[in-house]
Amino acid sequence: DAKTTQPPSMDCAEGRAANLPCNHSTISGNEYVYWYRQIHSQGPQYIIHGLKNNETNEMASLIITEDRKSSTLILPHATLRDTAVYYCIAGYSGGYQKVTFGIGTKLQVIP
Amino acid sequence: DVKVTQSSRYLVKRTGEKVFLECVQDMDHENMFWYRQDPGLGLRLIYFSYDVKMKEKGDIPEGYSVSREKKERFSLILESASTNQTSMYLCASSLTEAFFGQGTRLTVV
C-alpha cells in the first residue's frame, strides 16, 4: 500500500472551509484515496473516497490532482463538531485489503 | 445499519494473563482488522484477516495472535499480557470502506 503524508495539525475558523492536504506520491493506478476521521474516544468514521475524479458527498468534497500524487479533503463550512483527527490512506477497493493508518492531521476548529 | 461490535468497552487484566478480545461484524465482510492506538502513534495495524482462517501480520504483531474461525468473528489474543500492551484496541471490517467498532480500552496491571 502507498504511504501517505499529512501535516500533524491544522486550525480552521468556525464557518470557514477546512482544506486538509495529503501527499501520496507512490500511489498505484488502482489504489483509491480514502479519508476517515476520529473524534476523541470513538472509532474512526469513513468520510469519502475516490480514484481519480473529484468526489462530493454530504460530509465533504475530495479533490485529487491529475497526477494522483496528492489530494485535499474539503469541509465546506467547518463546525466545532468537525474537530477531530483526519486520516488519509491509500488502498484498494474490495477484495484483499491491508488497511494501514498513519498519525493523521489533528484539525482544531476555532470559534 | 452496519455494525462492528467489540465485546468489552473497558477491560482490566493482570500481567501474565491470557486475554481474548472479541469482534463481531454483521456485514458479511471478507476483511477484518485489529489495531491498537496509543497517544502520538496513531492507529497501528496488529493483524488482519482477508478470509476465514486466513491471517496476515500487520506492523506490530509481536505478543499477539488472532483467530478467525467464522467469517463474522475475529479474535485478538494476548498470550501473556504485559503492561506495555495497555492500550486502546480497535477492530474494523471492510469491503470497500472500513467500519470500526467503538474500541476496547485494555489496562494491564
XYZ file of C-alpha atoms in Angstrom:
220
model
C 0.000 0.000 0.000
C 1.191 3.509 -0.793
C 2.454 5.679 2.043
C 0.648 8.950 2.747
C 1.957 12.136 4.347
C -0.200 14.664 6.198
C 0.555 17.732 8.323
C 0.282 16.840 12.020
C -2.087 19.668 12.886
C -4.209 22.468 11.431
C -6.560 25.156 12.704
C -9.683 26.436 10.982
C -12.147 29.164 11.945
C -15.703 28.032 12.501
C -17.835 28.565 9.387
C -14.839 28.678 7.054
C -13.757 25.909 4.702
C -11.231 23.455 6.093
C -8.788 22.189 3.460
C -6.797 19.175 4.600
C -3.919 18.127 2.319
C -2.459 14.681 1.766
C 0.520 13.542 -0.283
C 0.540 10.044 -1.764
C 3.243 10.216 -4.406
C 3.720 6.422 -4.618
C 0.050 5.589 -5.113
C -0.549 2.895 -7.708
C -3.019 3.189 -10.556
C -5.780 1.158 -8.951
C -5.407 2.394 -5.381
C -8.101 4.672 -4.057
C -7.667 7.608 -1.690
C -9.754 7.186 1.456
C -10.434 9.700 4.204
C -11.547 8.898 7.727
C -11.919 10.958 10.848
C -11.745 10.097 14.507
C -13.471 12.130 17.134
C -11.993 11.715 20.584
C -12.711 8.359 22.227
C -14.603 6.971 19.238
C -13.623 4.587 16.451
C -12.668 6.185 13.108
C -15.512 7.035 10.765
C -15.386 6.809 6.986
C -15.829 10.142 5.167
C -15.217 9.733 1.445
C -13.028 8.009 -1.121
C -12.075 8.454 -4.768
C -9.880 7.102 -7.527
C -9.175 9.946 -9.921
C -12.273 12.098 -10.213
C -13.309 14.627 -7.618
C -15.974 13.346 -5.281
C -18.572 15.027 -3.080
C -20.988 13.704 -0.506
C -22.994 15.165 2.343
C -19.927 15.295 4.599
C -17.124 16.591 2.393
C -15.505 17.015 -1.006
C -12.385 15.243 -2.211
C -10.137 16.852 -4.782
C -7.486 14.591 -6.335
C -4.759 16.097 -8.508
C -4.499 14.953 -12.092
C -1.249 13.078 -11.432
C -2.901 11.496 -8.335
C 0.100 12.292 -6.162
C -1.866 14.419 -3.751
C -5.391 15.183 -2.648
C -7.330 17.628 -0.496
C -10.290 16.940 1.733
C -12.592 19.951 1.962
C -15.092 20.523 4.750
C -17.010 23.445 3.238
C -18.315 25.060 6.443
C -16.410 23.738 9.413
C -18.225 23.465 12.739
C -16.891 22.785 16.227
C -18.073 19.180 15.818
C -15.583 18.749 12.976
C -12.703 18.974 15.465
C -11.090 15.555 15.059
C -8.100 13.665 13.714
C -8.368 13.142 9.951
C -6.651 10.223 8.265
C -5.805 9.920 4.588
C -4.944 6.446 3.360
C -4.342 4.819 0.002
C -5.789 1.392 -0.582
C -7.727 -0.937 -2.784
C -11.470 -1.153 -3.074
C -12.844 -4.598 -2.378
C -11.001 -7.877 -2.224
C -7.723 -8.168 -0.348
C -7.114 -5.006 1.661
C -4.360 -4.289 4.120
C -5.537 -1.003 5.592
C -2.847 0.917 7.431
C -3.215 4.343 9.028
C -0.633 6.996 9.779
C -0.794 9.617 12.501
C -3.266 11.828 10.625
C -3.976 15.553 10.910
C -5.433 16.959 14.098
C -7.943 19.605 12.949
C -8.946 22.147 15.549
C -11.989 24.258 14.631
C -11.829 27.551 16.472
C -14.948 29.518 17.458
C -27.166 -0.120 9.880
C -23.701 -1.534 9.604
C -22.325 -2.818 12.859
C -18.963 -3.844 14.279
C -19.241 -4.883 17.895
C -16.385 -5.321 20.324
C -17.128 -7.452 23.333
C -15.889 -5.056 26.019
C -15.517 -1.295 26.261
C -13.140 -1.440 29.223
C -11.024 -4.331 30.462
C -8.507 -4.698 33.288
C -6.217 -7.733 33.298
C -3.191 -8.852 35.275
C 0.292 -9.303 33.866
C 0.739 -12.815 32.501
C -2.953 -13.461 31.906
C -4.212 -14.747 28.576
C -6.574 -12.139 27.168
C -9.187 -12.510 24.431
C -10.653 -9.507 22.645
C -13.649 -10.386 20.515
C -15.029 -8.596 17.483
C -18.167 -9.404 15.510
C -19.408 -7.806 12.294
C -22.801 -8.221 10.668
C -21.952 -7.102 7.123
C -20.561 -10.323 5.636
C -17.218 -8.577 5.043
C -14.177 -10.570 3.964
C -11.611 -8.289 5.593
C -11.264 -7.747 9.316
C -8.579 -5.852 11.240
C -7.167 -5.302 14.690
C -5.391 -2.038 15.547
C -4.006 -0.516 18.666
C -3.940 3.192 19.322
C -1.545 4.980 21.629
C -1.079 8.732 22.152
C 1.081 10.251 19.446
C 1.386 6.994 17.482
C -1.878 6.900 15.538
C -3.535 3.602 14.649
C -1.110 0.747 14.197
C -2.150 -2.448 12.467
C -1.580 -5.588 14.529
C -3.141 -8.285 12.343
C -5.683 -8.545 9.621
C -7.666 -11.342 8.038
C -8.885 -11.460 4.447
C -10.935 -14.635 4.756
C -11.930 -17.323 7.226
C -8.823 -18.955 8.709
C -6.607 -16.563 6.714
C -4.486 -14.024 8.551
C -1.592 -11.758 7.860
C 0.719 -9.857 10.176
C 0.438 -6.129 10.363
C 3.094 -3.708 11.551
C 3.231 -4.730 15.225
C 2.216 -8.414 15.601
C 4.675 -9.313 18.370
C 2.950 -10.540 21.511
C -0.379 -11.063 19.746
C -2.148 -13.781 17.831
C -5.533 -13.917 16.118
C -8.253 -16.361 15.269
C -10.897 -16.275 12.545
C -12.927 -19.452 12.614
C -16.111 -17.824 11.299
C -16.481 -15.003 8.817
C -18.236 -12.672 11.225
C -15.858 -13.072 14.171
C -12.229 -12.007 14.560
C -10.489 -12.525 17.879
C -7.298 -10.912 19.138
C -5.344 -12.939 21.691
C -2.700 -11.683 24.075
C -0.955 -14.911 25.055
C 0.668 -13.433 28.166
C -0.426 -9.877 28.795
C 2.238 -7.323 29.654
C 1.980 -3.739 30.877
C 3.215 -2.394 27.532
C 0.074 -3.845 25.949
C -2.056 -1.361 27.853
C -3.768 0.476 25.018
C -6.952 1.184 23.091
C -7.742 -1.701 20.737
C -9.911 -1.111 17.679
C -11.476 -3.702 15.422
C -12.667 -2.973 11.876
C -14.143 -4.761 8.901
C -14.259 -3.732 5.268
C -15.413 -4.469 1.792
C -14.629 -1.063 0.307
C -14.500 1.411 3.204
C -13.726 0.241 6.717
C -16.180 0.258 9.599
C -14.880 0.401 13.139
C -16.061 -0.780 16.488
C -16.080 1.534 19.489
C -12.846 0.196 20.858
C -11.709 -1.698 23.947
C -9.564 0.152 26.445
C -7.352 -2.526 27.953
C -5.334 -1.905 31.081
C -2.754 -4.497 32.120
C -1.684 -4.164 35.754
